[in-house]
Steps between C-alpha positions, in 0.01 A plus 500: 500500500441582134500771237144616425585739216364428155721240337714513304664811644580727205616859459683713243871582498575818695175484700423352842321173559308372800466168676250463787585253778244335726650351815354175630561289807597131509136400461468710186283766666554862402689712752335840478594663832833615634814644346682227310715720274824358640393137457522493119744605229526501123798472265568443132675191374833633383544554127862532381572843353176659623485706819157444654399739779351331804120490515365736769249402769246773575511596867137442593260216432207564267151522653441132421823396678699439181840659432623671184837412352602771255705379205751769397475715191875464447449181295541614141579174319192304394487134593380254762648537848468280807361660818561312824279573801593370843327486837758457774760385243274231344352526149126559495268286288594511126812712562694594294247672274549597138476874447482616139644839414379603155625769267376852566345726235650539153779758501586640157867571574557132585334370181703446184442401139640170379569382145278229352796275418711341773858622498425818303543849642222664299193418292517587130202693366400563139297800388142406422523161674361435845785436740512347845715527807470371855481704817634360826263633766652559844415676824697771681725236661574320173267204564353349185124542476287219367247686291154401388482633141129572545572753776573861412817622670503830313787404273582741220797511262629748244740416219758758401731509200496660158125538532315480829196275512278394784451133581133408487493139621730349755505138606657453842668165555 
């Protein structure tokens, strides 16, 4: 038996993923008739400090005889997780599988400005001189987002103080 989903299996934090299982006999031939839902199971490799909900097997086989294993949307921490798939308590070919959970969309309330100098709590600005600051980009769950600076994420900033001025150019790092 084997997973026939696109590899690697990847989905975003807070959303569901899908693995598709194709059952095969001892000769390696696809088993596409009969109800074999009870003959296989799936489980995450335990990760200390993270509660991973059990993957769910869909109740009916797909038209092609494969079975869907739904990966829960309750995973909110980005990272690589190990998914074990068993047929009658034995690992299937290539099990455990790496499942990558990536950050979800940028969430403004989770982002924060950072000073340019390590150990400082703010960035000093001088009137008439271009200043810089960093922005830590995070998703709703607090996962850091690796950002391609060429992509537009709709970032906008406004400076306030004695005089309010709009920021024209922002470099995201």
